[in-house]
Short mmCIF file of C-alpha atoms in Angstrom, two decimals:
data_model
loop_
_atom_site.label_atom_id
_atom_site.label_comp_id
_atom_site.label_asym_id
_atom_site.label_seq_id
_atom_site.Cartn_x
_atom_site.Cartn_y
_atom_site.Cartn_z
CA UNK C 1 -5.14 -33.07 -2.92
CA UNK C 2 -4.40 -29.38 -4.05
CA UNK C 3 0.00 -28.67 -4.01
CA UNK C 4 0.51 -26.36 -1.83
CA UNK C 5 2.04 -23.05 -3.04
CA UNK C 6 5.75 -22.82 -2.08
CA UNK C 7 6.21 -19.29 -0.48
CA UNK C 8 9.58 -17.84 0.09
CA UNK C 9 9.95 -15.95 3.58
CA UNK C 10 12.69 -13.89 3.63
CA UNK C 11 13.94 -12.03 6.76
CA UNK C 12 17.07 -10.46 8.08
CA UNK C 13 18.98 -8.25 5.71
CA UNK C 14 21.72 -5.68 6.27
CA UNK C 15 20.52 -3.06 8.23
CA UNK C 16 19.98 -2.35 11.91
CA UNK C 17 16.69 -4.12 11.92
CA UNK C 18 17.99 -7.51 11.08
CA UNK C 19 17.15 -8.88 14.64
CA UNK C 20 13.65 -7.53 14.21
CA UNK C 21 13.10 -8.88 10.38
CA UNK C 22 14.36 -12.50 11.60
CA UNK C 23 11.37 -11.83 14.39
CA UNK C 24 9.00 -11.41 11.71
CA UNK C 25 10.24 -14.17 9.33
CA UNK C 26 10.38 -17.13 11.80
CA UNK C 27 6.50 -16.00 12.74
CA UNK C 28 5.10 -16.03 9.60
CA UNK C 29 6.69 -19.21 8.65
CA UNK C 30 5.21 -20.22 12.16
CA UNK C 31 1.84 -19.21 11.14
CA UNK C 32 1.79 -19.91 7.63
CA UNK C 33 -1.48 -22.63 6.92
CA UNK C 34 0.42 -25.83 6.18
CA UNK C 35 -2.64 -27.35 4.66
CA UNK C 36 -1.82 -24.52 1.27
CA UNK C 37 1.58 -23.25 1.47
CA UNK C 38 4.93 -24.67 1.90
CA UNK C 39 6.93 -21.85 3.48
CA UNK C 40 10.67 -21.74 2.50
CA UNK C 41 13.05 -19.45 4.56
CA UNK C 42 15.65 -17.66 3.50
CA UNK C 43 17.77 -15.31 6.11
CA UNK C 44 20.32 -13.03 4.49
CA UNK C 45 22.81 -12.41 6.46
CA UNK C 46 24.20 -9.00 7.95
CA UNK C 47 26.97 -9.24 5.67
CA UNK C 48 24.62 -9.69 2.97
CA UNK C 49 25.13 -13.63 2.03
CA UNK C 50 22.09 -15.44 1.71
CA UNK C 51 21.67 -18.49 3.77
CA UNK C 52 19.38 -21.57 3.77
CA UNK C 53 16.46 -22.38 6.69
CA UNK C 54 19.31 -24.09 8.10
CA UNK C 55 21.59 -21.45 8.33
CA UNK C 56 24.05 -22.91 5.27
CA UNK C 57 25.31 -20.15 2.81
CA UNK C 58 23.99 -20.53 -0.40
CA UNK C 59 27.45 -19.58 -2.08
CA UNK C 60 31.17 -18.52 -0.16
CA UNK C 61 30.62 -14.85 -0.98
CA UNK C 62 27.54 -12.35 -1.42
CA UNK C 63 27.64 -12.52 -4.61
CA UNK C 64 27.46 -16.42 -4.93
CA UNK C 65 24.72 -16.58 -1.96
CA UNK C 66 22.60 -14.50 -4.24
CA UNK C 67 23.08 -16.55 -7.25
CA UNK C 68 22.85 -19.98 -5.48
CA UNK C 69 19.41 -18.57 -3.20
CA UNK C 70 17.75 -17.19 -6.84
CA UNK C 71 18.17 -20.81 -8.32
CA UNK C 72 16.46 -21.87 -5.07
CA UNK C 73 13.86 -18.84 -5.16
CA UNK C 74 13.32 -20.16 -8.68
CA UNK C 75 11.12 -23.19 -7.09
CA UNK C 76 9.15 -20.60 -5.62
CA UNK C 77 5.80 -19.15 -6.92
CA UNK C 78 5.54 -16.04 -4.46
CA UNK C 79 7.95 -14.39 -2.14
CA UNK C 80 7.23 -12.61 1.42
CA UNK C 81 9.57 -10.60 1.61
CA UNK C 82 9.64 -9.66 5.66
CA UNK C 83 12.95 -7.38 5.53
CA UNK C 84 13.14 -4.02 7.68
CA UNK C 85 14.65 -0.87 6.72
CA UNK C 86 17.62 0.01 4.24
CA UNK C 87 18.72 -2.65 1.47
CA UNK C 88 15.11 -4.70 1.54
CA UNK C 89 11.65 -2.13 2.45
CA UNK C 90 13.63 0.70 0.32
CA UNK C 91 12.71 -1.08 -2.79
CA UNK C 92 15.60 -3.29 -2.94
CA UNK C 93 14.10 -6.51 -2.84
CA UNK C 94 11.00 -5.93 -4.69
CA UNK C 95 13.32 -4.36 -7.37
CA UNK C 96 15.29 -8.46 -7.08
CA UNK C 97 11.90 -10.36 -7.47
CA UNK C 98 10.83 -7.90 -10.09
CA UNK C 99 14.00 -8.51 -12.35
CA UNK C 100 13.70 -12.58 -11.03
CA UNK C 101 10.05 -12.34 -12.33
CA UNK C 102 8.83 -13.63 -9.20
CA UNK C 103 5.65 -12.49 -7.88
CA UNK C 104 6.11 -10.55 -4.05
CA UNK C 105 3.94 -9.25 -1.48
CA UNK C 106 4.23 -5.79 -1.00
CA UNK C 107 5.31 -2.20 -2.19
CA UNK C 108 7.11 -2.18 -5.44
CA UNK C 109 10.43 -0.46 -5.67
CA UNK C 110 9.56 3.41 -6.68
CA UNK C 111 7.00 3.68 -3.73
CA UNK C 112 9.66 1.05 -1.19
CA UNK C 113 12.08 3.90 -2.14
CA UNK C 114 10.23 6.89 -1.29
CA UNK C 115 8.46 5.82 2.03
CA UNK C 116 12.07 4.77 3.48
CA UNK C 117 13.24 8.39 2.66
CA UNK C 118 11.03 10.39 5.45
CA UNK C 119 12.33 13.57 3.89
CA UNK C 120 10.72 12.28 0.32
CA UNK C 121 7.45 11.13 2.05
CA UNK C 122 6.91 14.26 3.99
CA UNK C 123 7.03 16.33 0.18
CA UNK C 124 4.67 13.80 -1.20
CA UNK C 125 2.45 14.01 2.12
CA UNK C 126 2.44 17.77 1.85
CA UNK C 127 1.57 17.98 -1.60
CA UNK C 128 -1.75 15.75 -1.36
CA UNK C 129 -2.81 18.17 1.91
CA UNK C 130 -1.43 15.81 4.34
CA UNK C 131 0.54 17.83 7.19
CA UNK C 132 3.69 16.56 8.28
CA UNK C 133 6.05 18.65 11.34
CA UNK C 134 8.13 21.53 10.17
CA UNK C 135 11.55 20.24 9.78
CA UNK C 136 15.04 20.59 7.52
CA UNK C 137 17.09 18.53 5.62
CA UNK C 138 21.09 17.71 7.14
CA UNK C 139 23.99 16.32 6.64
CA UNK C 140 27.41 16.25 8.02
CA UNK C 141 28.35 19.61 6.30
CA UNK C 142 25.48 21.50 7.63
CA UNK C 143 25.51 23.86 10.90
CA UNK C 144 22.61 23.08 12.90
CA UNK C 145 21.91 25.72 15.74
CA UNK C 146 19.32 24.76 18.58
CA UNK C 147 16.57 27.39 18.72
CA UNK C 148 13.80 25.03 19.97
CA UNK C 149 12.65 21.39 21.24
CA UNK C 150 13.22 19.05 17.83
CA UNK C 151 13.67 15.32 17.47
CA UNK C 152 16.27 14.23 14.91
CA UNK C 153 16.30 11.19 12.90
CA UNK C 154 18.26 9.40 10.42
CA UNK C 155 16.30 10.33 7.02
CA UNK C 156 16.28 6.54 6.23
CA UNK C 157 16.00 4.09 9.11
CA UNK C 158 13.80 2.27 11.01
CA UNK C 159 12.47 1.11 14.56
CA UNK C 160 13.32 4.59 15.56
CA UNK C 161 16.80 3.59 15.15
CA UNK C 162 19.32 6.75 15.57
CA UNK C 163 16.06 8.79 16.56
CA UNK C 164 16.78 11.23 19.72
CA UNK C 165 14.58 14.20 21.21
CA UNK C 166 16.85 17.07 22.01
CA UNK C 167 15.29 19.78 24.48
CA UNK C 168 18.65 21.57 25.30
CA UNK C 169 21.53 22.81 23.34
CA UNK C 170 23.98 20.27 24.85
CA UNK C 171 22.03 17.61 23.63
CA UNK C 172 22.00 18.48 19.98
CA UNK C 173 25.43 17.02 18.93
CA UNK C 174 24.97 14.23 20.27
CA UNK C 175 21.95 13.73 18.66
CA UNK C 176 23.24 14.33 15.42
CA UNK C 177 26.41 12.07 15.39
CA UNK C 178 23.80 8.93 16.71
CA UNK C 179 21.38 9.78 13.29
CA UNK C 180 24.76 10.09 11.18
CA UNK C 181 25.73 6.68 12.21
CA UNK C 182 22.50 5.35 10.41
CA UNK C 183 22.64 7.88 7.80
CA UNK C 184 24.44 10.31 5.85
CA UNK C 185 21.04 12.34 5.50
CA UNK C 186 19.40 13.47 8.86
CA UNK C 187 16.00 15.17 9.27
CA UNK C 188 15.82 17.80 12.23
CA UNK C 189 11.81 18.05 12.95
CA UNK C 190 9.92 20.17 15.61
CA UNK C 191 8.34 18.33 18.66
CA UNK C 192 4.82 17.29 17.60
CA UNK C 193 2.25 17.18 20.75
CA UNK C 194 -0.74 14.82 19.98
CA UNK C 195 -1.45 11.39 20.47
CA UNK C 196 0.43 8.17 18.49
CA UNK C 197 -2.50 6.74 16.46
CA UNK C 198 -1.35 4.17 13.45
CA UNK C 199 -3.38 3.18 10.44
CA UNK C 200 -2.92 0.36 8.81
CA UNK C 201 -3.64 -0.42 5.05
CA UNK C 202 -4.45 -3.29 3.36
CA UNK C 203 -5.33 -3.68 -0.29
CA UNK C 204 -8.50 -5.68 -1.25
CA UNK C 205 -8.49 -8.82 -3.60
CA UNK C 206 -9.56 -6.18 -6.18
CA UNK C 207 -6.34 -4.02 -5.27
CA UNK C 208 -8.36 -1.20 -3.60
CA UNK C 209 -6.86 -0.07 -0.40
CA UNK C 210 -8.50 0.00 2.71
CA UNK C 211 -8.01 0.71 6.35
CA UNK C 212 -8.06 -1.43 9.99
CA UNK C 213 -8.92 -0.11 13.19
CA UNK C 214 -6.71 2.71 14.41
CA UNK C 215 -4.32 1.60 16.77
CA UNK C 216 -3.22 3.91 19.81
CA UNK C 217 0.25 3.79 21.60
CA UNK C 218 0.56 4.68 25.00
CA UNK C 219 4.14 5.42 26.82
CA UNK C 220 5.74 6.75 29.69
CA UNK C 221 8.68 8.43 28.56
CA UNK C 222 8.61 11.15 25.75
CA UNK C 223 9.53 9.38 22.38
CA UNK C 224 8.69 6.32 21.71
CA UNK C 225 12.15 5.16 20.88
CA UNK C 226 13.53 1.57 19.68
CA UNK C 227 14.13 0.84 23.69
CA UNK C 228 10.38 1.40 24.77
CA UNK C 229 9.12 -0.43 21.40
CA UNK C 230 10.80 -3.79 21.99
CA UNK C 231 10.77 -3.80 25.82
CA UNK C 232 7.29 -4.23 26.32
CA UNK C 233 7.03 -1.05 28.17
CA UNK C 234 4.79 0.38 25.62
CA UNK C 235 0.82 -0.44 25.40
CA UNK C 236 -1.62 -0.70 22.45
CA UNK C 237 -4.89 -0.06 22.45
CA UNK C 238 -7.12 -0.80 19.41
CA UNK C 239 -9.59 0.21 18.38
CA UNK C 240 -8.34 3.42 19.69
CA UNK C 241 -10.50 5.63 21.25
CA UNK C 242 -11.47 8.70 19.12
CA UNK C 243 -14.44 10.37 17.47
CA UNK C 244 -15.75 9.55 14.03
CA UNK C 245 -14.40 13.07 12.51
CA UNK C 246 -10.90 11.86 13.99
CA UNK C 247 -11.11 8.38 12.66
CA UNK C 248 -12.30 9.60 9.01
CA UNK C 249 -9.56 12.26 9.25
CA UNK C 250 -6.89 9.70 9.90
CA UNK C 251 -8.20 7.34 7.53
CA UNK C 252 -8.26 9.80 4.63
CA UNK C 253 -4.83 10.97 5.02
CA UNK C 254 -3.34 7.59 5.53
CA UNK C 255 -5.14 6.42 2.11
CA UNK C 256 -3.55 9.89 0.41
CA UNK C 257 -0.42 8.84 1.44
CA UNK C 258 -0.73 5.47 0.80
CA UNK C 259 -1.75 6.13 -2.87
CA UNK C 260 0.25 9.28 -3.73
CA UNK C 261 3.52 7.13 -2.78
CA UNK C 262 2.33 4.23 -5.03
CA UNK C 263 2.36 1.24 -2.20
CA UNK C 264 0.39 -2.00 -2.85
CA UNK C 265 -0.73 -5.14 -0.38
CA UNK C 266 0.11 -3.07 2.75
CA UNK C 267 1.67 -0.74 4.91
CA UNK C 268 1.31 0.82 8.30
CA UNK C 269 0.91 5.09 8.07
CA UNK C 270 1.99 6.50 11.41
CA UNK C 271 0.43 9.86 12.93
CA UNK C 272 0.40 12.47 15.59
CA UNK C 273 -3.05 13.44 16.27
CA UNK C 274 -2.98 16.82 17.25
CA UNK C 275 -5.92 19.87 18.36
CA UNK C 276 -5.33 20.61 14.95
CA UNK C 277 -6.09 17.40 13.35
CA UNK C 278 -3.54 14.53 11.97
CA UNK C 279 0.42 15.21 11.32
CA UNK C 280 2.02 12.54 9.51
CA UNK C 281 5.36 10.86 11.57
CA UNK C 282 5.99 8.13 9.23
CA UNK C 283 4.73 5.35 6.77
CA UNK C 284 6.41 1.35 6.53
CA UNK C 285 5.63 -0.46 3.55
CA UNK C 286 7.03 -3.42 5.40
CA UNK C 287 6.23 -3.22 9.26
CA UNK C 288 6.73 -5.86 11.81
CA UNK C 289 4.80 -8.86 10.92
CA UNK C 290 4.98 -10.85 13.57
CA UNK C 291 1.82 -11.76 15.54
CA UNK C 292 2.13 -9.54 18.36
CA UNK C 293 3.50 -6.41 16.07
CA UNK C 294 1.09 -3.55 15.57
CA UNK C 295 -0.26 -3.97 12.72
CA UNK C 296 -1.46 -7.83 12.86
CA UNK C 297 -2.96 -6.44 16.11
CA UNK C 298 -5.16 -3.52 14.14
CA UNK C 299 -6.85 -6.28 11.53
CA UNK C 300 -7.22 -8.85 14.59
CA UNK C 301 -9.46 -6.04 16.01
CA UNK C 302 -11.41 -6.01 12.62
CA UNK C 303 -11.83 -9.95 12.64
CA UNK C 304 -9.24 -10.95 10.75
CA UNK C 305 -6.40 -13.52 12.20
CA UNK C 306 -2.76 -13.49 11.78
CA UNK C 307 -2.98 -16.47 9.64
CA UNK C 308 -5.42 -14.98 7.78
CA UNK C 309 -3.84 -11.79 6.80
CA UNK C 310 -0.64 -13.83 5.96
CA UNK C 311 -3.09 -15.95 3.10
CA UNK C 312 -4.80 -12.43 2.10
CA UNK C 313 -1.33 -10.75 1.24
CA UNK C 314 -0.29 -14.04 -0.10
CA UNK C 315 -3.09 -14.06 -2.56
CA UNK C 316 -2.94 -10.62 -3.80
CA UNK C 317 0.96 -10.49 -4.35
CA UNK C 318 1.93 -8.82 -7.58
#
């Protein structure tokens, strides 16, 4: 019999998506074929120690939980890492495996970095022809004056995290001191109008990138916001529903994004399609993974199961 290939799953992490990465984590371990890989789970804590699948702390402090879990990651030939947002899809944790010499799944830490900085990503996007909404740059020092409809956001955050529309004056402040909790950078963007679509990309075995079925979300309210995402409130519907010049359009762009930040196994490129054609929103290099997120949905729709796509990205870690 073949030894199965012990993967580490790691979920959690420090930032406001810890709930969300621990969702991911305990599904993929979940789903992971039995028959070829022994999944080993690893949560790190909010406080940053790394624990054991049972919850025990590797070492009394951070910096002894990270010591005691890379002796432990150490037994392990390929790490999933399944973290969300700041400290772990920024580039952290491939930049840990990288100097650990284990092989990961996913972005490595240059193109992590850049796609978790939405101001960075929209100056790469623009530069390969890839339209993102007119927008500044803020921080705490900066006057911001409301001349129009915008929606601010923390520059690096995710699950829409800190994100508020403002469509009156007295609703601008506000707005800006729930982004500045997340961040000490905020972006200040003008209201897009256009339809949600997301592309997801998934490298090859050969490492060339290609993209699922487009994946449409439909909502009541006007944003999108962490509330309608995890409420159930919001539906999906893939494949979306648009013409072939829309769907190579979307495609393109995602893949010029994709490759002009430098990601690798995956990622999920988010879009407003507009009469004008797409607007970039926002790419993850590490989106929710677990069997009901969006983008396990979008390759379902192309024939390929959750389980599936966990052994693919598996395979073709780097």
């Amino acid at each position: 019999m073949t030894e199965r290939v012990r993967v580490a799953v790691v979920g959690g992490g420090q930032s406001a998506e810890h709930e969300v990465s621990r969702a991911s984590a305990a599904s993929v371990v979940r789903a992971l074929d039995a028959v070829k890989y022994e999944a080993v789970a690893f949560t790190v804590g909010r406080d940053g120690v790394w624990c054991d699948a049972e919850g025990r702390p590797f070492g009394a402090s951070q910096v002894a939980s990270l010591a005691g879990a890379l002796h432990a990651l150490s037994t392990c030939e390929v790490a999933l890492p399944l973290l969300h947002g700041p400290l772990g899809e920024d580039g952290a944790m491939a930049a840990l495996f990288e100097l650990a010499g284990l092989r990961y799944v996913g972005s490595p830490p240059r193109a992590g970095a850049l796609a978790m900085d939405k101001w960075a990503t929209k100056l790469v996007a623009e530069a390969v022809g890839v339209r993102t909404a007119p927008g500044r740059l803020v921080t705490a020092a900066d006057t911001v004056v409301f001349e129009r409809p915008v929606v601010v956001k923390p520059v690096a955050a995710g699950s829409s995290f800190g994100v508020r529309l403002v469509r009156a004056e007295a609703e601008l402040r506000p707005a800006l001191l729930a982004a500045f909790e997340h961040d000490d950078r905020v972006l200040v963007e003008h209201v897009v109008t256009g339809r949600e679509i997301d592309i997801a990309v998934l490298d090859d075995p050969s490492g060339t990138p290609r993209t699922g079925p487009p994946l449409e979300i439909l909502i009541d309210g006007p944003l999108f916001d962490t509330a309608t995402k995890y409420d159930g409130d919001a539906t999906f519907v893939v494949p979306a529903h648009l013409s072939a010049g829309e769907s190579t359009a979307l495609a393109d762009a995602a893949l010029r994004v994709y490759t002009a930040l430098g990601c690798r196994g995956i990622a999920r490129v988010d879009f407003f399609l507009t009469a004008d054609g797409p607007v970039l929103n926002e790419v993850n290099t590490m989106p929710g993974m677990t069997e009901a997120s969006q983008l396990p949905k979008m390759f379902a729709a192309a024939g390929l199961s959750y389980p599936d796509l966990l052994d693919h990205l598996i395979r073709a870690a780097g």
